[in-house]
Coordinates of C-alpha atoms in Angstrom, one line a residue:
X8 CA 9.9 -19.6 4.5
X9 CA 13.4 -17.5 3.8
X10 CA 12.6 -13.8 4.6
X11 CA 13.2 -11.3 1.7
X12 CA 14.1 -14.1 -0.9
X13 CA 14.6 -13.8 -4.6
X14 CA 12.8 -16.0 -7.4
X15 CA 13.7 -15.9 -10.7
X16 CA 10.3 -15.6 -12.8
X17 CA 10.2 -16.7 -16.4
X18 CA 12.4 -14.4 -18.3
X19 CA 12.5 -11.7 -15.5
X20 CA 15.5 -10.5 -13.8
X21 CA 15.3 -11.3 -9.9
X22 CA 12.2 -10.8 -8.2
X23 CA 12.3 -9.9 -3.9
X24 CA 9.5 -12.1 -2.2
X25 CA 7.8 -11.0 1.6
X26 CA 5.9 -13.2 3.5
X27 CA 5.9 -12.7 7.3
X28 CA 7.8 -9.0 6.8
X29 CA 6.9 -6.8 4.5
X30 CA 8.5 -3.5 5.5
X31 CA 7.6 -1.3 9.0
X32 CA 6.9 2.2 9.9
X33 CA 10.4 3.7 11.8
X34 CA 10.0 4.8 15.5
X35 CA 9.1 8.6 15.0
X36 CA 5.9 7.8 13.2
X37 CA 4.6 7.4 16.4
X38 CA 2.9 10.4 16.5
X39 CA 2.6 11.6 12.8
X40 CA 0.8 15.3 13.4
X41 CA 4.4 16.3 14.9
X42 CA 7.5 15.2 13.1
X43 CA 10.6 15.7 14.3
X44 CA 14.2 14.3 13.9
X45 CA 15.1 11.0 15.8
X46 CA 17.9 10.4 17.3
X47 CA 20.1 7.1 15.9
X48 CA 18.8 4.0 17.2
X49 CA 20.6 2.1 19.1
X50 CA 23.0 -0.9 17.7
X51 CA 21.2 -3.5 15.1
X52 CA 19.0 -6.4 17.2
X53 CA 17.9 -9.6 16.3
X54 CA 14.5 -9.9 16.2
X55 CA 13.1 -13.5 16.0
X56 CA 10.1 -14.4 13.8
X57 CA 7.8 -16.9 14.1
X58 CA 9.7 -19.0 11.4
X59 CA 13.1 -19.1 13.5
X60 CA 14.4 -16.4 11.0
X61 CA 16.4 -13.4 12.5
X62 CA 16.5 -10.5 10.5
X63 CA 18.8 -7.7 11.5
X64 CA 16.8 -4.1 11.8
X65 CA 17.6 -1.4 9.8
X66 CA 19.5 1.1 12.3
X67 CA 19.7 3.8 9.8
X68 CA 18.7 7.0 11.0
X69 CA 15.9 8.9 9.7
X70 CA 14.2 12.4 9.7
X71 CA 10.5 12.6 9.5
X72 CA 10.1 15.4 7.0
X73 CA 6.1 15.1 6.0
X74 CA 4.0 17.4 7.7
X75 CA 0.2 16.3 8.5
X76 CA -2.8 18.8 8.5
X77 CA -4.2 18.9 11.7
X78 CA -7.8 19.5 12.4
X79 CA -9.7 20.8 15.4
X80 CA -11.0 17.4 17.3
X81 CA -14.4 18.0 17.1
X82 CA -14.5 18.5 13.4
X83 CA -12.3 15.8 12.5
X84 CA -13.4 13.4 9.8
X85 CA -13.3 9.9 10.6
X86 CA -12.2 8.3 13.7
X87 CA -8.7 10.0 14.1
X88 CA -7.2 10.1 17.6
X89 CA -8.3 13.4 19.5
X90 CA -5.9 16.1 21.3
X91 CA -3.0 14.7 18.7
X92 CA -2.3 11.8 21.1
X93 CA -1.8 8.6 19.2
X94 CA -4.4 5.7 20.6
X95 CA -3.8 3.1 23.3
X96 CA -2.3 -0.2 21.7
X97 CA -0.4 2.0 18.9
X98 CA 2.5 -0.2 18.6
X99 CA 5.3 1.2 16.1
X100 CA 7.5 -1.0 14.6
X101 CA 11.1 -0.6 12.9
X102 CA 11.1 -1.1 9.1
X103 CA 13.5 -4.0 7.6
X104 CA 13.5 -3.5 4.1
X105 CA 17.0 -3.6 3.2
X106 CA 19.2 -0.8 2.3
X107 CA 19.0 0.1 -1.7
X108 CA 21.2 1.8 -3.8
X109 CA 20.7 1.4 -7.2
X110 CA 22.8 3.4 -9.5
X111 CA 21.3 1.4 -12.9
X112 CA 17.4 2.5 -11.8
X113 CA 16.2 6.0 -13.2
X114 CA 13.1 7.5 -13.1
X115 CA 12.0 7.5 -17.1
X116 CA 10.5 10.5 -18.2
X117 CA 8.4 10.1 -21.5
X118 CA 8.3 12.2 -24.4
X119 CA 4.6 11.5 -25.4
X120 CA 1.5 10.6 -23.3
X121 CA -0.4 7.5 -23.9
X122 CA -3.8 8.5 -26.0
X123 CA -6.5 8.6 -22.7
X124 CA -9.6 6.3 -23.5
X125 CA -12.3 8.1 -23.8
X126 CA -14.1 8.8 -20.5
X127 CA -17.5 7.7 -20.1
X128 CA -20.4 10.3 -20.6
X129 CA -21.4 11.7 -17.1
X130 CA -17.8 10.8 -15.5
X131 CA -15.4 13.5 -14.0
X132 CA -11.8 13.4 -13.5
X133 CA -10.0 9.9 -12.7
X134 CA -7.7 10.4 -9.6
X135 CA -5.9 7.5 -8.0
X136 CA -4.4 7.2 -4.0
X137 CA -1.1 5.2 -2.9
X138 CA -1.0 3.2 0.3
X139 CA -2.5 5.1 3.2
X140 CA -1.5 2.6 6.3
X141 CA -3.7 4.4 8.8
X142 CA -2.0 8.2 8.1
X143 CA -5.6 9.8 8.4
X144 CA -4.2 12.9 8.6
X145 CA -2.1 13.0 5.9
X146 CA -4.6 11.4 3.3
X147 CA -6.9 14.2 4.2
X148 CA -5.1 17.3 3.6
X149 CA -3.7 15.4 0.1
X150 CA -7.2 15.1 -0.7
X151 CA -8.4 18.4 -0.1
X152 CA -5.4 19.6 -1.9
X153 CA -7.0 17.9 -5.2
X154 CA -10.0 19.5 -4.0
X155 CA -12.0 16.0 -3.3
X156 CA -13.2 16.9 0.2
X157 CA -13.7 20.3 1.7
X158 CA -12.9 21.4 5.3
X159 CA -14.7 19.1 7.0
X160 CA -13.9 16.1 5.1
X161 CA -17.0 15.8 3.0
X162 CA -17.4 14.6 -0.8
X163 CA -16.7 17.9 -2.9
X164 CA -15.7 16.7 -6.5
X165 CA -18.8 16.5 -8.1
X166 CA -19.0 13.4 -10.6
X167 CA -14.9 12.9 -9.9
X168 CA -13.2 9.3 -9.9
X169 CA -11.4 8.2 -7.1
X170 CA -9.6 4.6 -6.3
X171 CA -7.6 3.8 -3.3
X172 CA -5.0 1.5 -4.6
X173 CA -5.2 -0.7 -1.3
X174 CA -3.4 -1.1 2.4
X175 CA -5.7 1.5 4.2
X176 CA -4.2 -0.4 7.8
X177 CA -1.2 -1.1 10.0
X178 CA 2.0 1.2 11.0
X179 CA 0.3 4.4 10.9
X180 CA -2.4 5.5 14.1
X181 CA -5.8 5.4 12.6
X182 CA -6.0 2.6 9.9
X183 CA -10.2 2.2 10.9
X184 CA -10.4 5.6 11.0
X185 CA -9.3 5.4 6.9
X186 CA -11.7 2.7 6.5
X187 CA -14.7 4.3 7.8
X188 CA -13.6 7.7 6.0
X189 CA -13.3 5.4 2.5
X190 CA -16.7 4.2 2.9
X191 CA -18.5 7.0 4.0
X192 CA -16.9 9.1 1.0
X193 CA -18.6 5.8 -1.6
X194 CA -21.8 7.0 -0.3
X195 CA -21.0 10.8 -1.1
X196 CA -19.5 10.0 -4.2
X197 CA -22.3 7.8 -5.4
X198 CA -25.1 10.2 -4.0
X199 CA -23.3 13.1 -6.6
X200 CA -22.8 11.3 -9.5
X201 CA -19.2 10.0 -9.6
X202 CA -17.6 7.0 -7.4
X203 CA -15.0 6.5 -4.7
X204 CA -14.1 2.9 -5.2
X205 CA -10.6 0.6 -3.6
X206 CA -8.8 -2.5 -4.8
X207 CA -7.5 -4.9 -2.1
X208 CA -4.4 -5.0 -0.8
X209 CA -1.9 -7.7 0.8
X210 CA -2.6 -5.9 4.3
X211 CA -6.4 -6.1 3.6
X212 CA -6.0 -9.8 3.2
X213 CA -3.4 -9.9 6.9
X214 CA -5.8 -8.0 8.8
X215 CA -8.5 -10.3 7.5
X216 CA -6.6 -13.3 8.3
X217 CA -5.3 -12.3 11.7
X218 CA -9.3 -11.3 12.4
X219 CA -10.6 -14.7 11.2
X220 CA -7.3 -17.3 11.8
X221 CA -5.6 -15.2 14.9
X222 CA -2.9 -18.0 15.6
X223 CA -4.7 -21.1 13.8
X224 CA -0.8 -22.7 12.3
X225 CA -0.9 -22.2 8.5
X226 CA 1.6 -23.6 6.1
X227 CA 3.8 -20.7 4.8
X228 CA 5.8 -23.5 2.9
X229 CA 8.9 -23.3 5.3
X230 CA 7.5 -23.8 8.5
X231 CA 4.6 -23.0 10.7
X232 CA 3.5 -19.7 10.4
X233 CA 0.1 -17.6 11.8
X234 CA -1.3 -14.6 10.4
X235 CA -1.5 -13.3 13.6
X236 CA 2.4 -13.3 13.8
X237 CA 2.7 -11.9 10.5
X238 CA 0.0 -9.1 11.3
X239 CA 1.8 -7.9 14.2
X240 CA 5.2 -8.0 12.6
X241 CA 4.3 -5.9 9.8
X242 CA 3.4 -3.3 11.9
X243 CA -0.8 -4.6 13.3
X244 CA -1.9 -2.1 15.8
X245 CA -3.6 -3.1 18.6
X246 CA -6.1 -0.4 18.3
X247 CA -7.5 -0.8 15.0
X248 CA -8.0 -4.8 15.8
X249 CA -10.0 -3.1 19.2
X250 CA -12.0 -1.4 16.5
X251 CA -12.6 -4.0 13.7
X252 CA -16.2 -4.2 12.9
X253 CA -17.8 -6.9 11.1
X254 CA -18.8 -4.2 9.2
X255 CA -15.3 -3.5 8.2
X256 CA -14.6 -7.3 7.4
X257 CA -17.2 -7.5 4.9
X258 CA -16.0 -4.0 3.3
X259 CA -12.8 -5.0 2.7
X260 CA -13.5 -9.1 1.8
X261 CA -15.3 -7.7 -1.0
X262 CA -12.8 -5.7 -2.6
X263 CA -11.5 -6.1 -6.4
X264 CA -8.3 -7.1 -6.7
X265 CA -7.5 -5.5 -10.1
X266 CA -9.6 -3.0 -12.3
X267 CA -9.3 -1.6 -15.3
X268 CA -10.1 2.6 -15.5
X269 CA -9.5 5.1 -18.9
X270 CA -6.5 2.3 -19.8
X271 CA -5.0 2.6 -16.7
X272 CA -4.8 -1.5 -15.2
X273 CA -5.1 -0.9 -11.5
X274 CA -3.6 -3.0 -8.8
X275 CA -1.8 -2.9 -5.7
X276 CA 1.2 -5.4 -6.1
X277 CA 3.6 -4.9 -8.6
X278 CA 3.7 -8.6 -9.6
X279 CA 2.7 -10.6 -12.3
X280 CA 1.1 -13.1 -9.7
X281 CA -2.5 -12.3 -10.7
X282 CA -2.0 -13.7 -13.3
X283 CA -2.4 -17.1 -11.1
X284 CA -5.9 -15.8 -10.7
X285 CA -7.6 -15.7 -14.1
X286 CA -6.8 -14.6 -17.7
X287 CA -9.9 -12.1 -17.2
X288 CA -10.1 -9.2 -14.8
X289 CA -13.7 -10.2 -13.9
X290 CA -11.7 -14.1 -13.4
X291 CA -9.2 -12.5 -11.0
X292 CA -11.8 -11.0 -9.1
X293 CA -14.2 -13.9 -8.8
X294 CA -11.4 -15.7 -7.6
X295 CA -9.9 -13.9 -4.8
X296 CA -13.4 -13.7 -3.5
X297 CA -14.4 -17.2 -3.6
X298 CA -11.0 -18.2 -1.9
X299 CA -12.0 -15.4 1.0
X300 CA -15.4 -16.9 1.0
X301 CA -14.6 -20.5 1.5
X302 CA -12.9 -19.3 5.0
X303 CA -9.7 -21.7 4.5
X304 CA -6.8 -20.5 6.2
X305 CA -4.0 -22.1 3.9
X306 CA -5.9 -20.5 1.0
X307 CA -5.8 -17.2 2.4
X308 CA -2.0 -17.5 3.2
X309 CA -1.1 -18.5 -0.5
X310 CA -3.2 -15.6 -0.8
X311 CA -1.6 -13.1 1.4
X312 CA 1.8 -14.6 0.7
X313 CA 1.5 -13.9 -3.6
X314 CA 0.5 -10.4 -2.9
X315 CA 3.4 -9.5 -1.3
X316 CA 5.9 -10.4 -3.8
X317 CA 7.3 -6.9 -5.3
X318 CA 9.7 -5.0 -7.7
X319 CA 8.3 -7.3 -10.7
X320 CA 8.7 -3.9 -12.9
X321 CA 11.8 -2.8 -11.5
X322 CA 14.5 -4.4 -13.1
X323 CA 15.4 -5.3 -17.1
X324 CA 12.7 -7.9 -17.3
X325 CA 10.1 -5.0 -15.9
X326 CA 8.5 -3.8 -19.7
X327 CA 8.3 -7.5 -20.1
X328 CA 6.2 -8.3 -17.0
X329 CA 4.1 -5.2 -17.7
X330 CA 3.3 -5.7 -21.2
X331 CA 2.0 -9.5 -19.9
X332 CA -0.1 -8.0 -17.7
X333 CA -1.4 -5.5 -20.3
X334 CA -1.7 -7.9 -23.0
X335 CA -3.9 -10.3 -20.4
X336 CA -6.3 -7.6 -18.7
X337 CA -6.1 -4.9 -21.2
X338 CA -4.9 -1.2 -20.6
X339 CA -1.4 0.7 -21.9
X340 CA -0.2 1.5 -18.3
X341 CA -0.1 -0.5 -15.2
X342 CA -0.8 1.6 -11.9
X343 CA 0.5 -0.1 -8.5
X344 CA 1.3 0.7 -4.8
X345 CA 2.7 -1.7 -2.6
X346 CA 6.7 -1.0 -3.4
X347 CA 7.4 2.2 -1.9
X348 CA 9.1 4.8 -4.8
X349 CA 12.3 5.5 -2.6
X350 CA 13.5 1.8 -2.7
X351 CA 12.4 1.5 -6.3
X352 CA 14.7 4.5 -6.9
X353 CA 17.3 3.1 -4.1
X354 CA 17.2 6.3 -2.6
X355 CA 16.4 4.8 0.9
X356 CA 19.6 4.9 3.5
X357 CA 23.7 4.5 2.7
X358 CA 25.7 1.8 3.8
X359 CA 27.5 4.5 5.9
X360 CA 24.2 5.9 7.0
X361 CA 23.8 9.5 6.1
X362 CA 21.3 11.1 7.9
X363 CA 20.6 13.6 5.2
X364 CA 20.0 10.3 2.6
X365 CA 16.0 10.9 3.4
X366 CA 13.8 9.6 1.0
X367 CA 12.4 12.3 -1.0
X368 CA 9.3 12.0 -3.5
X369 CA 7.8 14.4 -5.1
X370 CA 5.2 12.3 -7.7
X371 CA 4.7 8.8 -9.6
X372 CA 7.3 7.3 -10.8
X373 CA 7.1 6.2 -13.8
X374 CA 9.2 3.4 -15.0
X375 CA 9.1 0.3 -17.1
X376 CA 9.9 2.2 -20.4
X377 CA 6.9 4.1 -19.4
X378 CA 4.5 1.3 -19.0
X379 CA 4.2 1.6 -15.3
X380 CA 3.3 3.8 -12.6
X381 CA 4.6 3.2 -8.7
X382 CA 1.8 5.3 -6.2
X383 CA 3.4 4.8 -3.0
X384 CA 5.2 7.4 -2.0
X385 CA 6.5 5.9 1.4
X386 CA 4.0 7.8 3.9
X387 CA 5.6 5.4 6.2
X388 CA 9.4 6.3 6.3
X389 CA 8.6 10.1 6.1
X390 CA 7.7 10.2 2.4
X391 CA 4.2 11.7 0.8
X392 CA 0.9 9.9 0.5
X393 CA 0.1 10.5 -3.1
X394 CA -3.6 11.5 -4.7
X395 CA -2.9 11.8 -8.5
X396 CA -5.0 12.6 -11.2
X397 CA -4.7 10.5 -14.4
X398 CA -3.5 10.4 -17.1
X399 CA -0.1 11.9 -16.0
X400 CA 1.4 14.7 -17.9
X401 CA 4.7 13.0 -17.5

């Protein structure tokens, strides 16, 4: 298995892979409620994988810049850590996506919204959520900022939408504390007549596999590989595996992989390898399910390995691979996480390493001649954890 390698899809421009590595939270996310500016790191390191790859860690510095809403500890919803002290276990690891700078990718503005489906009668507003990776904090004050919880973290929003978009775990402090917040906001959702619903994403399917597998060899196609050596290298933390219910596992084994809301096609990955899945949203879903259900590790790898591939939309095949997807499941605008938007705009790091060249997101990005929509805004490398309400006005 070759870390970070390109494939060339069928009349698609290159197309960047992850398996063991996806990309890691940077050292000062450590303690996320008080950002501050780090100090360079020290010289690039070889760190060795599983595989016998070596990847060279980014050594850029960077400046957390994203502040978090802190509440009181006895009021705090979920399981966040109390007295702002990051758990035991908490194990923060250095991201290794490479360094981006893309002069020929633009964020595409559109002149004319797409016509909204009509909304079923009895339904509110449809918001969506990017990839939370345990920032508790952060998701909740973006909530109540869209005014979808009140103080004290409770439903508020009436007969409201909302889907999480996937990867509620790893790098950040509190990735169970997200889960249990997720669920108990379904029930309040439900209970006032709208839903709170989330799509599975390729971190669901690590911590899954590290849970079940731990470090049962699986065949990752170059090597021997284990999801428990992938889990930890994309940024596992001790503490949430500590805190793992069963409970949790079958939460997050029964999660859709790809839905379809007010002709918005929502899914985590921007790749076209659902499509491997089923020529049917409700095929896609069955699917991924039954190969969760039948407990086989290679299965879950091929899984977990297809999930990560990325940056599908990105590049001059991108309205191409999105209009497949559209055609197949139905919709007129994909909405994805997964890819963070400062590396789909390349405006992560400098080969001479600025420290000023911060990644700085203020929305979606909308791109694809207009027929996709990235949601993570890189909560991880100091960006924002989005909570959008669609359609966009773009």
């Amino acid at each position: 298995m070759v870390e970070g390698s390109m494939t060339q899809g069928a009349g698609q421009g290159p197309v960047r892979t992850e398996t063991l590595r996806d990309f890691r939270v940077p050292p000062y996310a450590q303690n996320p409620a008080h950002p501050a500016q780090v100090p360079a790191p020290p010289p690039p390191v070889d760190m060795p994988s599983p595989d016998g790859i070596h990847p060279t860690v980014d050594a850029h510095p960077v400046v957390a810049t994203h502040p978090a809403e802190a509440y009181p500890a006895d009021i705090h919803p979920g399981n966040a850590f109390p007295d702002d002290e990051p758990p035991e276990g908490y194990t923060p690891t250095a991201r290794d996506l490479p360094v981006i700078n893309r002069g020929d990718t633009v964020q595409v503005r559109i002149e004319t919204d797409p016509a909204p489906a009509p909304v079923a009668d009895g339904l509110g507003p449809l918001f969506v959520v990017g990839d939370v990776h345990g920032y508790l904090d952060e998701l909740l004050a973006a909530l109540r900022e869209q005014g979808l919880i009140d103080i004290d973290g409770n439903w508020a929003a009436g007969n409201a939408r909302l889907w999480f978009l996937g990867d509620f775990t790893d790098r950040g402090p509190d990735g169970i504390g997200v889960i249990d917040l997720v669920m108990r906001l379904s029930a309040e959702a439900a209970a006032a007549g709208g839903y709170c619903k989330a799509l599975m994403g390729n971190h669901e399917l690590l911590l899954i596999g590290a849970k079940r597998f731990g470090d049962t060899p699986v065949n990752s196609g170059a090597g021997t590989a284990t999801f428990q050596a992938a889990w930890l290298l994309n940024g596992g933390q001790k503490a949430d595996m500590d805190r793992l219910q069963d409970v949790h596992l079958q939460w997050m084994s029964r999660l859709d992989a790809i839905e379809q809301e007010d002709d918005h096609l929502l899914m985590h990955s921007d790749t076209t390898a659902y499509l491997e899945y089923g020529d049917s949203i409700e095929a896609v879903n069955d699917t991924v399910h039954a190969l969760l259900t039948r407990n086989d590790a290679d299965e879950c790898w091929d899984l977990f390995r297809k999930f990560t591939k990325r940056f599908v939309f990105r590049d001059e095949g991108g309205p191409q691979a999105a209009r497949e997807l559209l055609s197949t499941y139905g919709g007129q605008r994909v909405v994805h996480g997964h890819s963070p938007i400062p590396y789909l705009l390349g405006e992560v790091g400098t080969e001479d390493g600025e420290e000023d060249s911060r990644p700085v997101v203020e929305g979606p990005h909308v791109y694809a001649d207009g027929l996709a929509i990235a949601m993570d805004g890189g909560v991880t490398m100091a960006g924002k954890l989005l909570v959008v309400q669609l359609p966009l006005h773009d």
